[in-house]
Coordinates of C-alpha atoms (C1' of nucleotides) in Angstrom, one line a residue:
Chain A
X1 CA 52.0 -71.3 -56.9
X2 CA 52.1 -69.1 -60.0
X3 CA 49.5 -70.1 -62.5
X4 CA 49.2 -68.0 -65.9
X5 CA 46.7 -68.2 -68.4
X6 CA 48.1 -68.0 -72.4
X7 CA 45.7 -66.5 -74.8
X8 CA 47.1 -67.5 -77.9
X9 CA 48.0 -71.1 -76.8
X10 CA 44.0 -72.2 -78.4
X11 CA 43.4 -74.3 -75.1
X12 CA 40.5 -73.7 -73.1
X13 CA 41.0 -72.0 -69.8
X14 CA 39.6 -74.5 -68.1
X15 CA 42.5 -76.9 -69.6
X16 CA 44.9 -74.3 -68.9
X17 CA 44.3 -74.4 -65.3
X18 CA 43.8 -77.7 -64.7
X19 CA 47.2 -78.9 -66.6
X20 CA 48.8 -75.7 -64.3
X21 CA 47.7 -77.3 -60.9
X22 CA 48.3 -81.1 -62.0
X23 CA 51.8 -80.2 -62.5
X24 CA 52.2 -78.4 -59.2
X25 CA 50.3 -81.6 -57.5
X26 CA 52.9 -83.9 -59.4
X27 CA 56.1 -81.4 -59.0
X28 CA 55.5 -81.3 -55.0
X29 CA 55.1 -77.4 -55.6
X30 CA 51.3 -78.1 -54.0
X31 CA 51.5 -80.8 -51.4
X32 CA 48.2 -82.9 -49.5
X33 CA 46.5 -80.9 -47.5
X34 CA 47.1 -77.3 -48.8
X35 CA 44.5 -74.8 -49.4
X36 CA 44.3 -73.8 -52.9
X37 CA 42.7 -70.3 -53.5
X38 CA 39.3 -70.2 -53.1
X39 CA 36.9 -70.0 -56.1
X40 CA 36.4 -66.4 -56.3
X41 CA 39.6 -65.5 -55.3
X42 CA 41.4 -67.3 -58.2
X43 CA 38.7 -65.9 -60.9
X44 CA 39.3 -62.6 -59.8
X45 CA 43.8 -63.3 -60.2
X46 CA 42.8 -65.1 -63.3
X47 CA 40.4 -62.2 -64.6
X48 CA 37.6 -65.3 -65.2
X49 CA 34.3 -66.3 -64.4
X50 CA 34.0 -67.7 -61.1
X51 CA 32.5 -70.4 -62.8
X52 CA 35.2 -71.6 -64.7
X53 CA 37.6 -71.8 -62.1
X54 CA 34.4 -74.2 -60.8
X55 CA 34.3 -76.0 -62.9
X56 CA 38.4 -76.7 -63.1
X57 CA 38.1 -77.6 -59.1
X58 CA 35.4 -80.4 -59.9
X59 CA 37.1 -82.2 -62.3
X60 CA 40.4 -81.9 -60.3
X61 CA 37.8 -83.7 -57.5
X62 CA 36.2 -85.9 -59.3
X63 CA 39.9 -87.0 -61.1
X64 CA 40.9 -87.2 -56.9
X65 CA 43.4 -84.7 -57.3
X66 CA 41.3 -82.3 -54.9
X67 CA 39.4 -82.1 -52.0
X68 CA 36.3 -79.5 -51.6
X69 CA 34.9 -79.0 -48.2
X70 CA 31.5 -77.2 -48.2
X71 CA 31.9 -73.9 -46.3
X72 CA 35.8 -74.2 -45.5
X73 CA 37.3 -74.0 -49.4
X74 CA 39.5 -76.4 -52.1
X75 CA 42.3 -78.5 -50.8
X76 CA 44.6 -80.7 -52.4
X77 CA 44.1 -84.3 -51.7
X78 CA 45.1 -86.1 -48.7
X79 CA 46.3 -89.4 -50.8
X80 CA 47.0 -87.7 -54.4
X81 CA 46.8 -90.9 -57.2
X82 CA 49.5 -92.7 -58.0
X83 CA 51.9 -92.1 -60.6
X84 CA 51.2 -88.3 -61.2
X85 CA 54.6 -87.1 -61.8
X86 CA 55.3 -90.3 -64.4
X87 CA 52.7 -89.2 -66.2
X88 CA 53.4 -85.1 -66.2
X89 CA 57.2 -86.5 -67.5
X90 CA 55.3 -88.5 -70.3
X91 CA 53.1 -85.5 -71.2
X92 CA 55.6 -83.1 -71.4
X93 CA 57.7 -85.5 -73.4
X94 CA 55.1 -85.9 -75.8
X95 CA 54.7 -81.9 -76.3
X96 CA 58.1 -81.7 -76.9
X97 CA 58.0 -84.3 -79.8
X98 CA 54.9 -82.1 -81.3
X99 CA 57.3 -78.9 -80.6
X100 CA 60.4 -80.8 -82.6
X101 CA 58.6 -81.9 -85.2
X102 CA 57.1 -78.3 -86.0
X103 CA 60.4 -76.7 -85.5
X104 CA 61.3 -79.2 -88.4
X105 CA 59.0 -78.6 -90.5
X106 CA 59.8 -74.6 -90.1
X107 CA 63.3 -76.0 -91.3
X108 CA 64.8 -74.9 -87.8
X109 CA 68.2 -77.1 -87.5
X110 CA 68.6 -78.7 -83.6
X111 CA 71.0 -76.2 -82.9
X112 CA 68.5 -73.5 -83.9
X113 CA 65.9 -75.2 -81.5
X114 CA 68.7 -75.6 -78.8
X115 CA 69.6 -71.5 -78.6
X116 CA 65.8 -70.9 -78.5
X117 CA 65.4 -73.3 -75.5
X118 CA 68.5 -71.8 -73.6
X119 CA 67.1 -68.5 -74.6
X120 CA 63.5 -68.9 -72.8
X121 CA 65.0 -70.9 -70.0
X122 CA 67.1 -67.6 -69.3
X123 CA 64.2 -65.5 -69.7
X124 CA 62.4 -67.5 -67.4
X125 CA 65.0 -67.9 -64.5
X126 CA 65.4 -63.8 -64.9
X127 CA 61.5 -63.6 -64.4
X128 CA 61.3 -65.7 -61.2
X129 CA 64.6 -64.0 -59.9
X130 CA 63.1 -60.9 -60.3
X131 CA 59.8 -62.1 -58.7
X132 CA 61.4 -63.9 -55.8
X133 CA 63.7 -60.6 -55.3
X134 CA 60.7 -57.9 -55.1
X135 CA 59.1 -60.8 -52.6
X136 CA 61.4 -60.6 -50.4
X137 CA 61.7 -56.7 -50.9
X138 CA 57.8 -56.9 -49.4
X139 CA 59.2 -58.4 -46.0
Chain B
X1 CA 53.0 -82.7 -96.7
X2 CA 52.8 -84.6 -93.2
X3 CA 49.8 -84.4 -91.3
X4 CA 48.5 -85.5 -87.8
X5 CA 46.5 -85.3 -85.6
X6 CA 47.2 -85.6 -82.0
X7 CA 44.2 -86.6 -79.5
X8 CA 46.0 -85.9 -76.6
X9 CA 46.9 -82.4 -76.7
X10 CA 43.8 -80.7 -76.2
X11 CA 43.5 -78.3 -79.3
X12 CA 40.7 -78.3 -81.7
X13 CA 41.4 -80.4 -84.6
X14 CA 40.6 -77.8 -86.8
X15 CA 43.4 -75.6 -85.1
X16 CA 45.7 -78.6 -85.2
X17 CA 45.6 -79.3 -89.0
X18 CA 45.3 -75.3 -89.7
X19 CA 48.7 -75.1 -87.8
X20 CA 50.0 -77.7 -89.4
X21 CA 49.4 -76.2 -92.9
X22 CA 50.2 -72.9 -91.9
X23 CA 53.5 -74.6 -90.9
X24 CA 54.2 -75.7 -94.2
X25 CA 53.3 -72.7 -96.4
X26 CA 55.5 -70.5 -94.5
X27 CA 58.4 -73.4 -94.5
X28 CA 57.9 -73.9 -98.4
X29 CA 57.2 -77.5 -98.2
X30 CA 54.3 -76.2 -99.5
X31 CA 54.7 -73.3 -102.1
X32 CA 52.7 -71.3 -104.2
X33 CA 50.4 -72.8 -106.5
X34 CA 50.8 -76.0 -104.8
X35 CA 47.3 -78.3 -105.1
X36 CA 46.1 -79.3 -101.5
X37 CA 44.8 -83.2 -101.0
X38 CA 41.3 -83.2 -101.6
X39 CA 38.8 -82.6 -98.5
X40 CA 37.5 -86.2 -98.5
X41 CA 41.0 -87.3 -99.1
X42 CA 42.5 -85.6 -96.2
X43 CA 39.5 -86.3 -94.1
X44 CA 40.0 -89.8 -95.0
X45 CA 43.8 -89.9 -94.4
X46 CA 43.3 -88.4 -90.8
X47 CA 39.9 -90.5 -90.1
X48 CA 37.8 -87.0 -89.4
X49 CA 34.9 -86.1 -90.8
X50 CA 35.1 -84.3 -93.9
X51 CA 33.0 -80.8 -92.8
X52 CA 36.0 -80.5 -90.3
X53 CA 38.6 -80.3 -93.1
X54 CA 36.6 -78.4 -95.2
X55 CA 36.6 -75.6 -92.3
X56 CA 39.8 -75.3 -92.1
X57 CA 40.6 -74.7 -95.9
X58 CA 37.4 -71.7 -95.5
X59 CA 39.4 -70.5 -92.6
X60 CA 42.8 -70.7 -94.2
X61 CA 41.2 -69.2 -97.7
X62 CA 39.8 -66.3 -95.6
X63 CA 43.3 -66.3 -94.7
X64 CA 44.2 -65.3 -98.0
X65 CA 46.7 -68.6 -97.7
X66 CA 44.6 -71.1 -99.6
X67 CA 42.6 -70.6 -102.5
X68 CA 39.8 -72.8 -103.3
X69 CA 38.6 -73.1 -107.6
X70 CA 35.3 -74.4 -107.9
X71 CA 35.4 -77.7 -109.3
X72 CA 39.5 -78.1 -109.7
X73 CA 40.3 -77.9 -105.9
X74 CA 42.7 -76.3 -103.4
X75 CA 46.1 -74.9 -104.0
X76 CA 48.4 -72.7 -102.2
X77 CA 47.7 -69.1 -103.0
X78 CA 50.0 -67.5 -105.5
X79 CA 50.7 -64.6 -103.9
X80 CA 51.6 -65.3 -100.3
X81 CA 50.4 -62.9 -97.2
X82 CA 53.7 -61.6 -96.0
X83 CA 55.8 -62.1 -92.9
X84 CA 54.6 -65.9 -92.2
X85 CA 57.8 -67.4 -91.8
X86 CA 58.3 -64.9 -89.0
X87 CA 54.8 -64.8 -87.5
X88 CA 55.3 -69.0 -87.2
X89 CA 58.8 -69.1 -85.9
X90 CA 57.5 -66.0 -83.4
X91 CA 54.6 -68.4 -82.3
X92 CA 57.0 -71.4 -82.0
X93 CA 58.8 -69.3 -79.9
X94 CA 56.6 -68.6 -77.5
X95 CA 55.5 -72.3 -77.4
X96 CA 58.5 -73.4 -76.4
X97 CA 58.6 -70.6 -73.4
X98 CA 55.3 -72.0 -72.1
X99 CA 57.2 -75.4 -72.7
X100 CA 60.0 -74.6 -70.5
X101 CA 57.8 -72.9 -68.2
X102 CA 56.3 -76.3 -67.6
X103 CA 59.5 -78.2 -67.2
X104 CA 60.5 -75.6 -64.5
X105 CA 57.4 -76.2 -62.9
X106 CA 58.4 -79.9 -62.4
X107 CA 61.5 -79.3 -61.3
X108 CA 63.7 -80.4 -64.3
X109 CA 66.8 -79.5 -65.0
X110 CA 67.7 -77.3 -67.7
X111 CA 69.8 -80.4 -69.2
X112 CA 66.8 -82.9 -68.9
X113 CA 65.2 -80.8 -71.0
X114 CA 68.0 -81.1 -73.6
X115 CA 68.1 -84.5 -73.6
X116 CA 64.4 -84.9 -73.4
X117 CA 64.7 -82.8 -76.8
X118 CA 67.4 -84.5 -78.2
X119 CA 65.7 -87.8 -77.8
X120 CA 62.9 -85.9 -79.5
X121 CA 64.8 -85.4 -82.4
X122 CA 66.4 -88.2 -83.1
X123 CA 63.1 -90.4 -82.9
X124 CA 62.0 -87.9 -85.8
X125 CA 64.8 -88.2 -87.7
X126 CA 64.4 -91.9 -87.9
X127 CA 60.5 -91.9 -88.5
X128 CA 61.2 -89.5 -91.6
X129 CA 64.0 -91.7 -92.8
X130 CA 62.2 -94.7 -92.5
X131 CA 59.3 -93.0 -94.6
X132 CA 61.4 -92.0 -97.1
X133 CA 62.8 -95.4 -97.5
X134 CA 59.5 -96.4 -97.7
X135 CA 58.2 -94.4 -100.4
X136 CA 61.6 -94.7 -102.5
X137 CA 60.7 -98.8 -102.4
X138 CA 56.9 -97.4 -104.0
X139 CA 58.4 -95.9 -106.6
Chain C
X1 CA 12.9 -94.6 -70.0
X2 CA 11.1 -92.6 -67.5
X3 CA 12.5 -89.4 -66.0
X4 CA 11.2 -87.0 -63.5
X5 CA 11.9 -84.6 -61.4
X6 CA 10.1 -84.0 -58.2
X7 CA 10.2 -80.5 -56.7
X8 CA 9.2 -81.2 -53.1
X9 CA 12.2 -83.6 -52.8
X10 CA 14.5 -81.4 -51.7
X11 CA 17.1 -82.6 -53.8
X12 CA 19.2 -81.0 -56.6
X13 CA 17.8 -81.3 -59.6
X14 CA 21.1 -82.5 -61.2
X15 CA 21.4 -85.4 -58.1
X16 CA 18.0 -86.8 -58.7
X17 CA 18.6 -87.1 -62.6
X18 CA 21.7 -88.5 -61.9
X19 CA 20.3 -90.8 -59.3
X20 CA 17.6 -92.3 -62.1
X21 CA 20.2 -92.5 -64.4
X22 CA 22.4 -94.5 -62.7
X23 CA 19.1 -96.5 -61.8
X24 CA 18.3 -97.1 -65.1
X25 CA 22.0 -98.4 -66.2
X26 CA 22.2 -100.2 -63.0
X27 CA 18.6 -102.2 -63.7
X28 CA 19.6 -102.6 -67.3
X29 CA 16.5 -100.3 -68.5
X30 CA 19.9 -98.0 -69.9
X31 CA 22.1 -100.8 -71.6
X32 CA 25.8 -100.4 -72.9
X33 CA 25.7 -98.6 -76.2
X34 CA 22.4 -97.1 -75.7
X35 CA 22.3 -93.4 -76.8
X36 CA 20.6 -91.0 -74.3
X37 CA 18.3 -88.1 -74.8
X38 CA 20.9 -85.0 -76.4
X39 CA 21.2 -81.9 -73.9
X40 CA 18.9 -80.1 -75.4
X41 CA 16.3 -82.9 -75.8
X42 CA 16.1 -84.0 -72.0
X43 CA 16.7 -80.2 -71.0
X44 CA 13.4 -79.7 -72.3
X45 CA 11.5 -83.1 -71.7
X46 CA 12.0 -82.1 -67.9
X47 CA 12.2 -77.9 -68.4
X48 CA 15.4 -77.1 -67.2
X49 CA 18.7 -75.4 -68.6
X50 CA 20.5 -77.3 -70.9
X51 CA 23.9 -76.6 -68.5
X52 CA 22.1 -78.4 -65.7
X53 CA 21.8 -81.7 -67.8
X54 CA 25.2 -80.9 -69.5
X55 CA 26.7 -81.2 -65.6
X56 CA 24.8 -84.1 -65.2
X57 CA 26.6 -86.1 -68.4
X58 CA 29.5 -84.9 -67.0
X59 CA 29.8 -86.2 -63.5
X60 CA 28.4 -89.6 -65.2
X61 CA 30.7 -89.4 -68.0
X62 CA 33.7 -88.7 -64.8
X63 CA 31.8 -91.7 -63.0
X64 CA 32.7 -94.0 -66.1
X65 CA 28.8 -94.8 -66.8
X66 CA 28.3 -92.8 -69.7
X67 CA 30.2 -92.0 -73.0
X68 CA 30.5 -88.4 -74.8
X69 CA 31.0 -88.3 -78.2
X70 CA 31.6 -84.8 -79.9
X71 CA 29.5 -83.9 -82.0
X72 CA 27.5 -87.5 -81.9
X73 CA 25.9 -87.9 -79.1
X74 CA 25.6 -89.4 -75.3
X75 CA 25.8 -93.1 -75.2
X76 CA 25.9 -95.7 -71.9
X77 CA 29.7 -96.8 -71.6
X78 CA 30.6 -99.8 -73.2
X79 CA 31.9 -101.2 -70.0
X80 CA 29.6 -100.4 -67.0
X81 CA 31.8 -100.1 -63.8
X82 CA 30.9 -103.1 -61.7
X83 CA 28.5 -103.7 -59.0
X84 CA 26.0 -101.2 -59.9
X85 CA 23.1 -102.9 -59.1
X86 CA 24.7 -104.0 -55.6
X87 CA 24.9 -100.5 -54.8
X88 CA 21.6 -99.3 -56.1
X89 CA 19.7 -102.0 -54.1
X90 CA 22.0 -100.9 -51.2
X91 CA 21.1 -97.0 -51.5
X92 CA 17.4 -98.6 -51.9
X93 CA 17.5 -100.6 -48.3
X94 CA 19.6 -97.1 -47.0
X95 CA 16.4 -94.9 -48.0
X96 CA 13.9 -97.5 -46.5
X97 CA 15.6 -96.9 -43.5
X98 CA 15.6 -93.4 -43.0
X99 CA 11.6 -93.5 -44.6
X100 CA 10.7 -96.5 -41.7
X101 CA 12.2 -94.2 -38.8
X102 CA 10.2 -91.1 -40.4
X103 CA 7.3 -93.1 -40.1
X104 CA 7.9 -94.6 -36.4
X105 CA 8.8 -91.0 -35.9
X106 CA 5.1 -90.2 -36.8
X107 CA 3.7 -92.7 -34.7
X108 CA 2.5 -95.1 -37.8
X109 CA 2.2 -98.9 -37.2
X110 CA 3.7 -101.5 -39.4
X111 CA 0.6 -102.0 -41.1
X112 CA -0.3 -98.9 -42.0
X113 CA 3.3 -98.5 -43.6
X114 CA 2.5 -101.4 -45.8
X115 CA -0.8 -100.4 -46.5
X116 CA 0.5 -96.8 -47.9
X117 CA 3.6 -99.2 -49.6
X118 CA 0.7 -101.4 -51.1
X119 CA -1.4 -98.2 -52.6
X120 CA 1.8 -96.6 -54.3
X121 CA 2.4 -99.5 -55.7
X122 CA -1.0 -99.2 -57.5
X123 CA -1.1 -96.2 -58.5
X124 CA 2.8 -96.8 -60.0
X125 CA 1.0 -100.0 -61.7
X126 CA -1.7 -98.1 -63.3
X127 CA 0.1 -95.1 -64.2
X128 CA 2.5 -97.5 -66.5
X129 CA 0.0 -99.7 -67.6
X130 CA -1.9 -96.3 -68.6
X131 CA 1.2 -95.2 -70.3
X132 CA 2.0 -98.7 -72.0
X133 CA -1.6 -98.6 -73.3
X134 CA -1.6 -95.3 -74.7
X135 CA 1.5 -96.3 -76.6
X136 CA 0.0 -99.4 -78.0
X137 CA -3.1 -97.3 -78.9
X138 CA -0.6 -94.6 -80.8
X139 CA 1.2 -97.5 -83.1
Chain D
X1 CA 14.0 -86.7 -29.9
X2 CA 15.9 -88.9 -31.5
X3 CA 17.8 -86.6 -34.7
X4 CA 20.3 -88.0 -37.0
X5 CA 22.4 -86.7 -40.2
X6 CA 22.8 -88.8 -43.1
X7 CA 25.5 -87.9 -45.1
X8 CA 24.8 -90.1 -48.0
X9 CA 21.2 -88.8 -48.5
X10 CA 21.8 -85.9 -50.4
X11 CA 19.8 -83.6 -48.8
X12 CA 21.1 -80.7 -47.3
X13 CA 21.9 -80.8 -43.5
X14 CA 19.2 -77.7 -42.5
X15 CA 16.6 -79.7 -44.5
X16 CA 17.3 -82.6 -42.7
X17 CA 17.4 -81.5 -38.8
X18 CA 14.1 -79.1 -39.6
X19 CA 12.1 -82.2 -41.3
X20 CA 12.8 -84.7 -38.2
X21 CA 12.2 -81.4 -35.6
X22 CA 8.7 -81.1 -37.8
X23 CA 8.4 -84.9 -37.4
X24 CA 8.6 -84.6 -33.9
X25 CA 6.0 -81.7 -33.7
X26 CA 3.0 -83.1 -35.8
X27 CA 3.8 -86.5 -33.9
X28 CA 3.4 -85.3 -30.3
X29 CA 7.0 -86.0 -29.6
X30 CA 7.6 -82.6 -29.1
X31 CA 4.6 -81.0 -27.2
X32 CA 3.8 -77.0 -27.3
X33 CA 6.0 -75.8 -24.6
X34 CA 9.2 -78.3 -24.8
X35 CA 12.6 -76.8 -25.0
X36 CA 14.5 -77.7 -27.2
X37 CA 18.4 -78.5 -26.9
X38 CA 20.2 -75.5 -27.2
X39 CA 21.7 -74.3 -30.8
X40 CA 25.2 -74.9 -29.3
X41 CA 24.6 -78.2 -27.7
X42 CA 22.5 -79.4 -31.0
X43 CA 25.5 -78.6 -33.0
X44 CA 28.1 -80.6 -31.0
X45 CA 25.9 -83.8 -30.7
X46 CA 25.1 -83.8 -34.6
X47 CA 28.5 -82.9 -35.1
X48 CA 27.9 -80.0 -37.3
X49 CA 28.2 -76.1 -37.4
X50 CA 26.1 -73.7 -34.7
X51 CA 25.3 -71.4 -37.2
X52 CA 23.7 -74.1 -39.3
X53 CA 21.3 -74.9 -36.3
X54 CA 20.5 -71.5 -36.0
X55 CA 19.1 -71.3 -39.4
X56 CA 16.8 -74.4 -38.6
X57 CA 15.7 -72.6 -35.4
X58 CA 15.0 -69.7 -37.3
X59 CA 13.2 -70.9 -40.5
X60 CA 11.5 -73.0 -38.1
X61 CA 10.4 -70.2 -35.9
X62 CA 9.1 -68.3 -39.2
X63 CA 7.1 -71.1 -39.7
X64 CA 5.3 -70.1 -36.1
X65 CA 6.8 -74.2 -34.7
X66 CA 9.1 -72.7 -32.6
X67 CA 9.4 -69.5 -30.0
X68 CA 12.7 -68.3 -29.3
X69 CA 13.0 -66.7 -26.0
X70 CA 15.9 -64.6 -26.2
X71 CA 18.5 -65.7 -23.1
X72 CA 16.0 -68.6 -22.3
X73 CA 16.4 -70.9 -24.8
X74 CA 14.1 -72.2 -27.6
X75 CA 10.8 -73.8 -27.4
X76 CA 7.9 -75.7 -29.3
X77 CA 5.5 -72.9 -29.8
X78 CA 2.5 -72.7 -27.3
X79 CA 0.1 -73.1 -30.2
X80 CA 1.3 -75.3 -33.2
X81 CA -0.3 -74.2 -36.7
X82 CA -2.8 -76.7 -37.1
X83 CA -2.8 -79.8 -39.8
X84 CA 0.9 -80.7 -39.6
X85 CA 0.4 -84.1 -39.5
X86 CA -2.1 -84.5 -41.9
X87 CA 0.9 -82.1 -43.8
X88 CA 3.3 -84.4 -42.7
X89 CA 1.5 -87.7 -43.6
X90 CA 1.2 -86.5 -47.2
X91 CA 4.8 -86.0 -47.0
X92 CA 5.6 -89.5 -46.5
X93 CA 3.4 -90.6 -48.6
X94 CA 5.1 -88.9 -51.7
X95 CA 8.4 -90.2 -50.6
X96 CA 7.3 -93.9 -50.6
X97 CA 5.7 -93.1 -53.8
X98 CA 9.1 -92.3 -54.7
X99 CA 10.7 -94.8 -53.1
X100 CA 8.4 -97.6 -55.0
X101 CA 9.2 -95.9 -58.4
X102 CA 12.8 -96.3 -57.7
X103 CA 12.3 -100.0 -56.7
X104 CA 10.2 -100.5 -59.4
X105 CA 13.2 -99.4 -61.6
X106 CA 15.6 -101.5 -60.4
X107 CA 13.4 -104.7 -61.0
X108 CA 12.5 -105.0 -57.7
X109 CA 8.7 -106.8 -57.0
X110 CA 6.2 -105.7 -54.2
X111 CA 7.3 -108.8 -52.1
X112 CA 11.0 -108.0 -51.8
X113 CA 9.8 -104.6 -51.3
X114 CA 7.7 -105.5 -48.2
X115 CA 10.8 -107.9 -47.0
X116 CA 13.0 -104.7 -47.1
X117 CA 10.4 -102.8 -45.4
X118 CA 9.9 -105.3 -42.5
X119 CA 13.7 -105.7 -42.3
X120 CA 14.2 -102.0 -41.5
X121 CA 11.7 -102.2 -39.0
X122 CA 13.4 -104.7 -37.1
X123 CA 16.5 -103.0 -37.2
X124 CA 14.7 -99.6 -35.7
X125 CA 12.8 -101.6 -33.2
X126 CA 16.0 -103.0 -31.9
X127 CA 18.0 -100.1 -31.9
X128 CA 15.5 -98.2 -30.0
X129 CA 14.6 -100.7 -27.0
X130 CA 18.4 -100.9 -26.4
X131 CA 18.6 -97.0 -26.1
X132 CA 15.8 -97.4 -23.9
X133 CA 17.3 -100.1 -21.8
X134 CA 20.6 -98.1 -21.8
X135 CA 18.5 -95.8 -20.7
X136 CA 17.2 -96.8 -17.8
X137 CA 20.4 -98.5 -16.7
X138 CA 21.6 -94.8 -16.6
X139 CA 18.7 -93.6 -14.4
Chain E
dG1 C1' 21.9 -81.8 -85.7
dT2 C1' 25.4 -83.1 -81.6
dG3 C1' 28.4 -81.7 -77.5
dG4 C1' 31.8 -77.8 -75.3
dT5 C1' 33.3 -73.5 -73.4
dC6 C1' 32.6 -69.3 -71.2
dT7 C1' 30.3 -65.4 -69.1
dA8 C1' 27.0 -63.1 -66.0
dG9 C1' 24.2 -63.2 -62.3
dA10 C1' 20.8 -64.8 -58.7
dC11 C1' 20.3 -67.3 -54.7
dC12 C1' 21.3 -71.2 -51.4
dA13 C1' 24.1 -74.0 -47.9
dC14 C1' 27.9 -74.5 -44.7
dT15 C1' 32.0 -72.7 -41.5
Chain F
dG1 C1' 33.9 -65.7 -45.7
dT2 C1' 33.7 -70.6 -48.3
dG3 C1' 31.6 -73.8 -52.0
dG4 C1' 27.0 -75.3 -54.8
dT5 C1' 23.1 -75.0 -57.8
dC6 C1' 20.7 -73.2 -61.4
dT7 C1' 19.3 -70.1 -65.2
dA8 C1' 20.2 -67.5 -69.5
dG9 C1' 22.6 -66.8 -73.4
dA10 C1' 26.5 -66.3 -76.7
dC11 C1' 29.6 -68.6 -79.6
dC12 C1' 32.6 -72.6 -80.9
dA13 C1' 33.8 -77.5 -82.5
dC14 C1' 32.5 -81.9 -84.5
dT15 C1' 29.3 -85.3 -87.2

DNA sequence: GTGGTCTAGACCACT
DNA sequence: GTGGTCTAGACCACT
């Protein structure tokens, strides 16, 4: 599970994090049952307070996304709600109408917007190729 | 100048119109010397409450993008800070890598997210036609 | 409405505000609409940290009982979830329980229960009546 | 000694088991010299962790209740500090004060109060004479 | 004024 | 080790 934080994005952490492991829960990348990193753990990958990754893990509970067992650590839950990946798809679609309409307003032409896709979508698979590569260069 | 605001997305209103303006000074929809809506008029059109819009112009005007004449209003400074055609498309950018980033994470296709765009697009294209139509019909 | 936190309970301070809370919104003391005390207000009514009572309004709010409105205020929820009351009165009769088996557990008769029942009731009595007075006498 | 964990109480599991093992104590249930079960055989018939039965035994033993005799077992301590159940009448007489508050809050009256009372009672009374009689069938 | 986010740190409860 | 509660305090966003 890769989760990154984005500085300049101008959403709170917390939000950050919380979108990050919804999509997971909705893409299958995090399935029922599995132990997500426990509380200090993921402050310390994150570089946060120990709080704030807290405070993420509640509202994923109280939402019935997770699953925290006193003692043991944060699990994803058994019987995840319904609909999750819908709703990612309709979220995503909607950020990508905000993203359109300020590439128009930039005066960006489709094809423009296109290259720049292709571009970070190549950047991207290079990144996780690369990653994936020096993980198995670990075994 | 279009505005809006969008609930959903989790940024501060005041960062969402600020981008938004930003957006349109360094396009040229909004050049220099240009006269901004009023802050009760714009707090009015996008039903917020007029301290929030005012913030934004102090922000922008620290900026040095804005300038603000006692008694006359807001305009568009004369002299632009340099570069923000760049800085904006730089920012975009990298939006639309976290963007992608996303879609990877659930499991589209590089395609889907084409489409998804395209669809984007064309719903934009329509809405800005539409408006035009509508505002030639006013005049 | 009456809040108060008792330090021999046992319980978190943030459960037994909750617990009163819900109470209150359950017996109708706490109606739809109704604003509640700000953060900082009931943080120091009852002289804790404003975070405590923030979490609080939170895990309400996440319950669907209560309503936060940025930069306004904390309100009851225009629609209460359903079958508070039912569940109050059932947590009631759940803590009678455990409270009768404490006593049987001491060795108390039946009687003597009611008779300590009867005299908390009294004192309860003239505590509000004292208070109701005392607000009559401050009009 | 009857012990039992309710989940829905709020109150944390150590608090519970040591108030019902003081219970027992001040009550003569448990007399100066009893063993008590062993931390490992506790654990398994409330279902919960040995190490969180050992911090009963020990807080408890800090108090001077209990002796631990180490590879003998644990025991109610030959002399009990005096006035625990005066201490642990005064306790129960705060939580039905308490307990009538809340009822008070939810609109309840004294009668219905009483009703709930004697209901509970019932329920005990016939839970414990068929342990009893299950008892002695066993014998 | 109102709520919201985040950090830092102490101490507790459960496995 | 794990999560949970609470305090203190800084700074931000919205009415």
């Amino acid at each position: 599970m890769y989760l990154r934080i984005e500085t300049t994005s101008g959403l709170p952490i917390t939000r950050q994090v919380a979108d990050q492991i919804r999509t997971h829960c909705a893409a299958g990348t995090l399935r029922p049952g599995d132990r997500l990193p426990s509380v200090r753990q993921l402050a310390q990958d994150l570089a946060i307070n120990p709080n704030t990754v807290l405070r993420v893990y509640e509202r994923l509970t109280a939402e019935g996304l997770l699953e925290r067992r006193h003692g043991d650590g944060t699990f994803v839950a058994d019987r995840l709600p319904s609909g999750r990946l819908k709703a990612e798809r309709e979220a995503l679609a909607q950020e990508i109408d905000r993203l359109v309409r300020r590439a128009a307003d930039l005066g960006m032409s489709g094809e423009e917007i296109h290259r720049l896709f292709d571009a970070a979508a190549g950047r991207l698979r290079k990144e996780r190729d690369d990653a994936s590569r020096k993980g198995q260069a670990n075994e």
